[in-house]
């Protein structure tokens, strides 16, 4: 499916999609100097072989450890389309993912905090290649079927995503080309969203995207991708997928981000800012505005 996806996305664009640099392994020092400091994305193919996650994590495993747990799931591309969240039994959602056939409104266990939901799993992963150079981390698990889409957005932290099961495709655009990415008014704490939805793309409405240098990279089982802070990225799952990521902050990144977002997030939670459209709230069946 990934080659079909590449052809479909390429058909929307004038400039050819670019291949991301790929490395096998790298030392912590070289990773800091060659990628973190240079804000340079890269694919890493051979640094997960000893992880507990690669040996244990499957849908069967999560059904075993997820008993009596509840979680939120998102449906569809909530960053460029309607925000749809649902809260319920974790095992029911895993079963939906296992049996998913309709890829339009797929169930996505997205951005599940390891520390809150599965603290016992934090030792199954090793993001020290990034976190050793930072002061604060946030790790999340992503479990979904073929067809999930995380639309174009920026995050304020350096990020490594590790693919434990299945395959994902990443599209990455450097922050220096932000003027080509059509910043959205839709609100998401800690992120900036783009209006560009490649599944409903309008060339006439978004002509500047044709000038962007877009990297296309397929991340398979046992591989990682480093996405530097503020790089625009869009992510597709091309089959049933289990991923885990680590967002890592320097002191400056964390304090600056908190200062910039503190007032906005506070006002937003009170319903006084960015309430027309956001990723973090949804309207329930009774018409009540609920925070995810």
mmCIF file with all atom_site columns, N, CA and C in Angstrom, residues 156-202:
data_model
loop_
_atom_site.group_PDB
_atom_site.id
_atom_site.type_symbol
_atom_site.label_atom_id
_atom_site.label_alt_id
_atom_site.label_comp_id
_atom_site.label_asym_id
_atom_site.label_entity_id
_atom_site.label_seq_id
_atom_site.pdbx_PDB_ins_code
_atom_site.Cartn_x
_atom_site.Cartn_y
_atom_site.Cartn_z
_atom_site.occupancy
_atom_site.B_iso_or_equiv
_atom_site.pdbx_formal_charge
_atom_site.auth_seq_id
_atom_site.auth_comp_id
_atom_site.auth_asym_id
_atom_site.auth_atom_id
_atom_site.pdbx_PDB_model_num
ATOM 1   N N  . UNK A 1 156 ? 6.215  21.318 19.340 1.00 0.00 ? 156 UNK A N  1
ATOM 2   C CA . UNK A 1 156 ? 7.269  22.184 19.883 1.00 0.00 ? 156 UNK A CA 1
ATOM 3   C C  . UNK A 1 156 ? 8.399  21.401 20.553 1.00 0.00 ? 156 UNK A C  1
ATOM 4   N N  . UNK A 1 157 ? 8.466  20.100 20.294 1.00 0.00 ? 157 UNK A N  1
ATOM 5   C CA . UNK A 1 157 ? 9.525  19.278 20.890 1.00 0.00 ? 157 UNK A CA 1
ATOM 6   C C  . UNK A 1 157 ? 10.130 18.367 19.829 1.00 0.00 ? 157 UNK A C  1
ATOM 7   N N  . UNK A 1 158 ? 11.396 18.010 20.025 1.00 0.00 ? 158 UNK A N  1
ATOM 8   C CA . UNK A 1 158 ? 12.003 16.971 19.205 1.00 0.00 ? 158 UNK A CA 1
ATOM 9   C C  . UNK A 1 158 ? 11.293 15.651 19.478 1.00 0.00 ? 158 UNK A C  1
ATOM 10  N N  . UNK A 1 159 ? 11.161 14.830 18.452 1.00 0.00 ? 159 UNK A N  1
ATOM 11  C CA . UNK A 1 159 ? 10.330 13.644 18.559 1.00 0.00 ? 159 UNK A CA 1
ATOM 12  C C  . UNK A 1 159 ? 10.978 12.466 17.834 1.00 0.00 ? 159 UNK A C  1
ATOM 13  N N  . UNK A 1 160 ? 11.008 11.312 18.488 1.00 0.00 ? 160 UNK A N  1
ATOM 14  C CA . UNK A 1 160 ? 11.345 10.056 17.812 1.00 0.00 ? 160 UNK A CA 1
ATOM 15  C C  . UNK A 1 160 ? 10.136 9.140  17.910 1.00 0.00 ? 160 UNK A C  1
ATOM 16  N N  . UNK A 1 161 ? 9.726  8.596  16.771 1.00 0.00 ? 161 UNK A N  1
ATOM 17  C CA . UNK A 1 161 ? 8.688  7.574  16.760 1.00 0.00 ? 161 UNK A CA 1
ATOM 18  C C  . UNK A 1 161 ? 9.320  6.246  16.366 1.00 0.00 ? 161 UNK A C  1
ATOM 19  N N  . UNK A 1 162 ? 9.007  5.219  17.152 1.00 0.00 ? 162 UNK A N  1
ATOM 20  C CA . UNK A 1 162 ? 9.508  3.871  16.896 1.00 0.00 ? 162 UNK A CA 1
ATOM 21  C C  . UNK A 1 162 ? 8.351  2.985  16.460 1.00 0.00 ? 162 UNK A C  1
ATOM 22  N N  . UNK A 1 163 ? 8.545  2.278  15.359 1.00 0.00 ? 163 UNK A N  1
ATOM 23  C CA . UNK A 1 163 ? 7.505  1.415  14.815 1.00 0.00 ? 163 UNK A CA 1
ATOM 24  C C  . UNK A 1 163 ? 7.700  0.003  15.356 1.00 0.00 ? 163 UNK A C  1
ATOM 25  N N  . UNK A 1 164 ? 6.788  -0.431 16.212 1.00 0.00 ? 164 UNK A N  1
ATOM 26  C CA . UNK A 1 164 ? 6.892  -1.742 16.863 1.00 0.00 ? 164 UNK A CA 1
ATOM 27  C C  . UNK A 1 164 ? 6.232  -2.828 16.009 1.00 0.00 ? 164 UNK A C  1
ATOM 28  N N  . UNK A 1 165 ? 5.047  -2.533 15.489 1.00 0.00 ? 165 UNK A N  1
ATOM 29  C CA . UNK A 1 165 ? 4.339  -3.452 14.598 1.00 0.00 ? 165 UNK A CA 1
ATOM 30  C C  . UNK A 1 165 ? 3.764  -2.660 13.427 1.00 0.00 ? 165 UNK A C  1
ATOM 31  N N  . UNK A 1 166 ? 3.752  -3.293 12.258 1.00 0.00 ? 166 UNK A N  1
ATOM 32  C CA . UNK A 1 166 ? 3.151  -2.655 11.106 1.00 0.00 ? 166 UNK A CA 1
ATOM 33  C C  . UNK A 1 166 ? 4.054  -1.622 10.451 1.00 0.00 ? 166 UNK A C  1
ATOM 34  N N  . UNK A 1 167 ? 3.456  -0.771 9.641  1.00 0.00 ? 167 UNK A N  1
ATOM 35  C CA . UNK A 1 167 ? 4.197  0.209  8.860  1.00 0.00 ? 167 UNK A CA 1
ATOM 36  C C  . UNK A 1 167 ? 3.467  1.544  8.855  1.00 0.00 ? 167 UNK A C  1
ATOM 37  N N  . UNK A 1 168 ? 4.242  2.614  8.919  1.00 0.00 ? 168 UNK A N  1
ATOM 38  C CA . UNK A 1 168 ? 3.689  3.954  8.768  1.00 0.00 ? 168 UNK A CA 1
ATOM 39  C C  . UNK A 1 168 ? 4.484  4.717  7.718  1.00 0.00 ? 168 UNK A C  1
ATOM 40  N N  . UNK A 1 169 ? 3.819  5.677  7.128  1.00 0.00 ? 169 UNK A N  1
ATOM 41  C CA . UNK A 1 169 ? 4.459  6.586  6.180  1.00 0.00 ? 169 UNK A CA 1
ATOM 42  C C  . UNK A 1 169 ? 4.431  7.984  6.760  1.00 0.00 ? 169 UNK A C  1
ATOM 43  N N  . UNK A 1 170 ? 5.585  8.633  6.743  1.00 0.00 ? 170 UNK A N  1
ATOM 44  C CA . UNK A 1 170 ? 5.721  10.008 7.222  1.00 0.00 ? 170 UNK A CA 1
ATOM 45  C C  . UNK A 1 170 ? 6.001  10.940 6.048  1.00 0.00 ? 170 UNK A C  1
ATOM 46  N N  . UNK A 1 171 ? 5.358  12.102 6.082  1.00 0.00 ? 171 UNK A N  1
ATOM 47  C CA . UNK A 1 171 ? 5.669  13.205 5.190  1.00 0.00 ? 171 UNK A CA 1
ATOM 48  C C  . UNK A 1 171 ? 6.187  14.336 6.067  1.00 0.00 ? 171 UNK A C  1
ATOM 49  N N  . UNK A 1 172 ? 7.335  14.891 5.733  1.00 0.00 ? 172 UNK A N  1
ATOM 50  C CA . UNK A 1 172 ? 7.996  15.885 6.588  1.00 0.00 ? 172 UNK A CA 1
ATOM 51  C C  . UNK A 1 172 ? 8.379  17.102 5.755  1.00 0.00 ? 172 UNK A C  1
ATOM 52  N N  . UNK A 1 173 ? 8.082  18.286 6.302  1.00 0.00 ? 173 UNK A N  1
ATOM 53  C CA . UNK A 1 173 ? 8.441  19.558 5.668  1.00 0.00 ? 173 UNK A CA 1
ATOM 54  C C  . UNK A 1 173 ? 9.158  20.413 6.702  1.00 0.00 ? 173 UNK A C  1
ATOM 55  N N  . UNK A 1 174 ? 10.288 20.984 6.334  1.00 0.00 ? 174 UNK A N  1
ATOM 56  C CA . UNK A 1 174 ? 11.086 21.774 7.266  1.00 0.00 ? 174 UNK A CA 1
ATOM 57  C C  . UNK A 1 174 ? 10.351 23.036 7.714  1.00 0.00 ? 174 UNK A C  1
ATOM 58  N N  . UNK A 1 175 ? 10.604 23.416 8.949  1.00 0.00 ? 175 UNK A N  1
ATOM 59  C CA . UNK A 1 175 ? 9.989  24.618 9.525  1.00 0.00 ? 175 UNK A CA 1
ATOM 60  C C  . UNK A 1 175 ? 10.270 25.870 8.697  1.00 0.00 ? 175 UNK A C  1
ATOM 61  N N  . UNK A 1 176 ? 11.406 25.908 8.011  1.00 0.00 ? 176 UNK A N  1
ATOM 62  C CA . UNK A 1 176 ? 11.757 27.082 7.213  1.00 0.00 ? 176 UNK A CA 1
ATOM 63  C C  . UNK A 1 176 ? 10.772 27.318 6.068  1.00 0.00 ? 176 UNK A C  1
ATOM 64  N N  . UNK A 1 177 ? 9.942  26.301 5.769  1.00 0.00 ? 177 UNK A N  1
ATOM 65  C CA . UNK A 1 177 ? 8.960  26.429 4.694  1.00 0.00 ? 177 UNK A CA 1
ATOM 66  C C  . UNK A 1 177 ? 7.535  26.590 5.225  1.00 0.00 ? 177 UNK A C  1
ATOM 67  N N  . UNK A 1 178 ? 7.439  27.098 6.450  1.00 0.00 ? 178 UNK A N  1
ATOM 68  C CA . UNK A 1 178 ? 6.125  27.241 7.083  1.00 0.00 ? 178 UNK A CA 1
ATOM 69  C C  . UNK A 1 178 ? 5.173  28.132 6.290  1.00 0.00 ? 178 UNK A C  1
ATOM 70  N N  . UNK A 1 179 ? 5.718  29.101 5.566  1.00 0.00 ? 179 UNK A N  1
ATOM 71  C CA . UNK A 1 179 ? 4.868  30.006 4.780  1.00 0.00 ? 179 UNK A CA 1
ATOM 72  C C  . UNK A 1 179 ? 4.122  29.272 3.669  1.00 0.00 ? 179 UNK A C  1
ATOM 73  N N  . UNK A 1 180 ? 4.534  28.043 3.381  1.00 0.00 ? 180 UNK A N  1
ATOM 74  C CA . UNK A 1 180 ? 3.897  27.253 2.327  1.00 0.00 ? 180 UNK A CA 1
ATOM 75  C C  . UNK A 1 180 ? 2.850  26.293 2.872  1.00 0.00 ? 180 UNK A C  1
ATOM 76  N N  . UNK A 1 181 ? 2.685  26.246 4.213  1.00 0.00 ? 181 UNK A N  1
ATOM 77  C CA . UNK A 1 181 ? 1.905  25.183 4.840  1.00 0.00 ? 181 UNK A CA 1
ATOM 78  C C  . UNK A 1 181 ? 0.528  25.606 5.351  1.00 0.00 ? 181 UNK A C  1
ATOM 79  N N  . UNK A 1 182 ? 0.143  26.861 5.193  1.00 0.00 ? 182 UNK A N  1
ATOM 80  C CA . UNK A 1 182 ? -1.209 27.325 5.477  1.00 0.00 ? 182 UNK A CA 1
ATOM 81  C C  . UNK A 1 182 ? -1.654 26.998 6.904  1.00 0.00 ? 182 UNK A C  1
ATOM 82  N N  . UNK A 1 183 ? -1.141 27.772 7.826  1.00 0.00 ? 183 UNK A N  1
ATOM 83  C CA . UNK A 1 183 ? -1.471 27.578 9.245  1.00 0.00 ? 183 UNK A CA 1
ATOM 84  C C  . UNK A 1 183 ? -2.974 27.668 9.482  1.00 0.00 ? 183 UNK A C  1
ATOM 85  N N  . UNK A 1 184 ? -3.474 26.713 10.239 1.00 0.00 ? 184 UNK A N  1
ATOM 86  C CA . UNK A 1 184 ? -4.903 26.618 10.523 1.00 0.00 ? 184 UNK A CA 1
ATOM 87  C C  . UNK A 1 184 ? -5.264 27.402 11.788 1.00 0.00 ? 184 UNK A C  1
ATOM 88  N N  . UNK A 1 185 ? -6.530 27.805 11.877 1.00 0.00 ? 185 UNK A N  1
ATOM 89  C CA . UNK A 1 185 ? -7.031 28.449 13.092 1.00 0.00 ? 185 UNK A CA 1
ATOM 90  C C  . UNK A 1 185 ? -7.488 27.422 14.126 1.00 0.00 ? 185 UNK A C  1
ATOM 91  N N  . UNK A 1 186 ? -7.555 26.162 13.724 1.00 0.00 ? 186 UNK A N  1
ATOM 92  C CA . UNK A 1 186 ? -7.970 25.118 14.660 1.00 0.00 ? 186 UNK A CA 1
ATOM 93  C C  . UNK A 1 186 ? -6.939 24.994 15.768 1.00 0.00 ? 186 UNK A C  1
ATOM 94  N N  . UNK A 1 187 ? -7.394 24.875 16.990 1.00 0.00 ? 187 UNK A N  1
ATOM 95  C CA . UNK A 1 187 ? -6.517 24.934 18.158 1.00 0.00 ? 187 UNK A CA 1
ATOM 96  C C  . UNK A 1 187 ? -6.165 23.548 18.668 1.00 0.00 ? 187 UNK A C  1
ATOM 97  N N  . UNK A 1 188 ? -4.866 23.358 18.940 1.00 0.00 ? 188 UNK A N  1
ATOM 98  C CA . UNK A 1 188 ? -4.388 22.162 19.638 1.00 0.00 ? 188 UNK A CA 1
ATOM 99  C C  . UNK A 1 188 ? -3.268 22.582 20.572 1.00 0.00 ? 188 UNK A C  1
ATOM 100 N N  . UNK A 1 189 ? -3.409 22.350 21.875 1.00 0.00 ? 189 UNK A N  1
ATOM 101 C CA . UNK A 1 189 ? -2.351 22.746 22.812 1.00 0.00 ? 189 UNK A CA 1
ATOM 102 C C  . UNK A 1 189 ? -1.012 22.114 22.449 1.00 0.00 ? 189 UNK A C  1
ATOM 103 N N  . UNK A 1 190 ? 0.036  22.944 22.374 1.00 0.00 ? 190 UNK A N  1
ATOM 104 C CA . UNK A 1 190 ? 1.376  22.444 22.104 1.00 0.00 ? 190 UNK A CA 1
ATOM 105 C C  . UNK A 1 190 ? 1.690  22.212 20.651 1.00 0.00 ? 190 UNK A C  1
ATOM 106 N N  . UNK A 1 191 ? 0.719  22.431 19.757 1.00 0.00 ? 191 UNK A N  1
ATOM 107 C CA . UNK A 1 191 ? 0.933  22.174 18.338 1.00 0.00 ? 191 UNK A CA 1
ATOM 108 C C  . UNK A 1 191 ? 0.376  23.314 17.505 1.00 0.00 ? 191 UNK A C  1
ATOM 109 N N  . UNK A 1 192 ? 0.830  23.378 16.264 1.00 0.00 ? 192 UNK A N  1
ATOM 110 C CA . UNK A 1 192 ? 0.267  24.271 15.261 1.00 0.00 ? 192 UNK A CA 1
ATOM 111 C C  . UNK A 1 192 ? -0.193 23.398 14.102 1.00 0.00 ? 192 UNK A C  1
ATOM 112 N N  . UNK A 1 193 ? -1.417 23.596 13.658 1.00 0.00 ? 193 UNK A N  1
ATOM 113 C CA . UNK A 1 193 ? -1.994 22.754 12.630 1.00 0.00 ? 193 UNK A CA 1
ATOM 114 C C  . UNK A 1 193 ? -1.965 23.444 11.273 1.00 0.00 ? 193 UNK A C  1
ATOM 115 N N  . UNK A 1 194 ? -1.950 22.623 10.241 1.00 0.00 ? 194 UNK A N  1
ATOM 116 C CA . UNK A 1 194 ? -2.060 23.114 8.870  1.00 0.00 ? 194 UNK A CA 1
ATOM 117 C C  . UNK A 1 194 ? -3.488 22.887 8.372  1.00 0.00 ? 194 UNK A C  1
ATOM 118 N N  . UNK A 1 195 ? -3.930 23.723 7.442  1.00 0.00 ? 195 UNK A N  1
ATOM 119 C CA . UNK A 1 195 ? -5.228 23.511 6.805  1.00 0.00 ? 195 UNK A CA 1
ATOM 120 C C  . UNK A 1 195 ? -5.168 22.408 5.751  1.00 0.00 ? 195 UNK A C  1
ATOM 121 N N  . UNK A 1 196 ? -3.976 22.026 5.334  1.00 0.00 ? 196 UNK A N  1
ATOM 122 C CA . UNK A 1 196 ? -3.820 21.121 4.194  1.00 0.00 ? 196 UNK A CA 1
ATOM 123 C C  . UNK A 1 196 ? -4.227 19.697 4.562  1.00 0.00 ? 196 UNK A C  1
ATOM 124 N N  . UNK A 1 197 ? -5.223 19.199 3.858  1.00 0.00 ? 197 UNK A N  1
ATOM 125 C CA . UNK A 1 197 ? -5.713 17.831 4.014  1.00 0.00 ? 197 UNK A CA 1
ATOM 126 C C  . UNK A 1 197 ? -5.480 17.123 2.681  1.00 0.00 ? 197 UNK A C  1
ATOM 127 N N  . UNK A 1 198 ? -4.512 16.246 2.642  1.00 0.00 ? 198 UNK A N  1
ATOM 128 C CA . UNK A 1 198 ? -4.157 15.591 1.386  1.00 0.00 ? 198 UNK A CA 1
ATOM 129 C C  . UNK A 1 198 ? -5.245 14.654 0.875  1.00 0.00 ? 198 UNK A C  1
ATOM 130 N N  . UNK A 1 199 ? -6.171 14.264 1.735  1.00 0.00 ? 199 UNK A N  1
ATOM 131 C CA . UNK A 1 199 ? -7.279 13.417 1.300  1.00 0.00 ? 199 UNK A CA 1
ATOM 132 C C  . UNK A 1 199 ? -8.390 14.225 0.654  1.00 0.00 ? 199 UNK A C  1
ATOM 133 N N  . UNK A 1 200 ? -8.357 15.521 0.824  1.00 0.00 ? 200 UNK A N  1
ATOM 134 C CA . UNK A 1 200 ? -9.348 16.419 0.218  1.00 0.00 ? 200 UNK A CA 1
ATOM 135 C C  . UNK A 1 200 ? -8.622 17.659 -0.293 1.00 0.00 ? 200 UNK A C  1
ATOM 136 N N  . UNK A 1 201 ? -7.604 17.437 -1.100 1.00 0.00 ? 201 UNK A N  1
ATOM 137 C CA . UNK A 1 201 ? -6.686 18.518 -1.460 1.00 0.00 ? 201 UNK A CA 1
ATOM 138 C C  . UNK A 1 201 ? -7.234 19.372 -2.601 1.00 0.00 ? 201 UNK A C  1
ATOM 139 N N  . UNK A 1 202 ? -7.119 20.678 -2.419 1.00 0.00 ? 202 UNK A N  1
ATOM 140 C CA . UNK A 1 202 ? -7.566 21.662 -3.411 1.00 0.00 ? 202 UNK A CA 1
ATOM 141 C C  . UNK A 1 202 ? -6.353 22.456 -3.873 1.00 0.00 ? 202 UNK A C  1
#
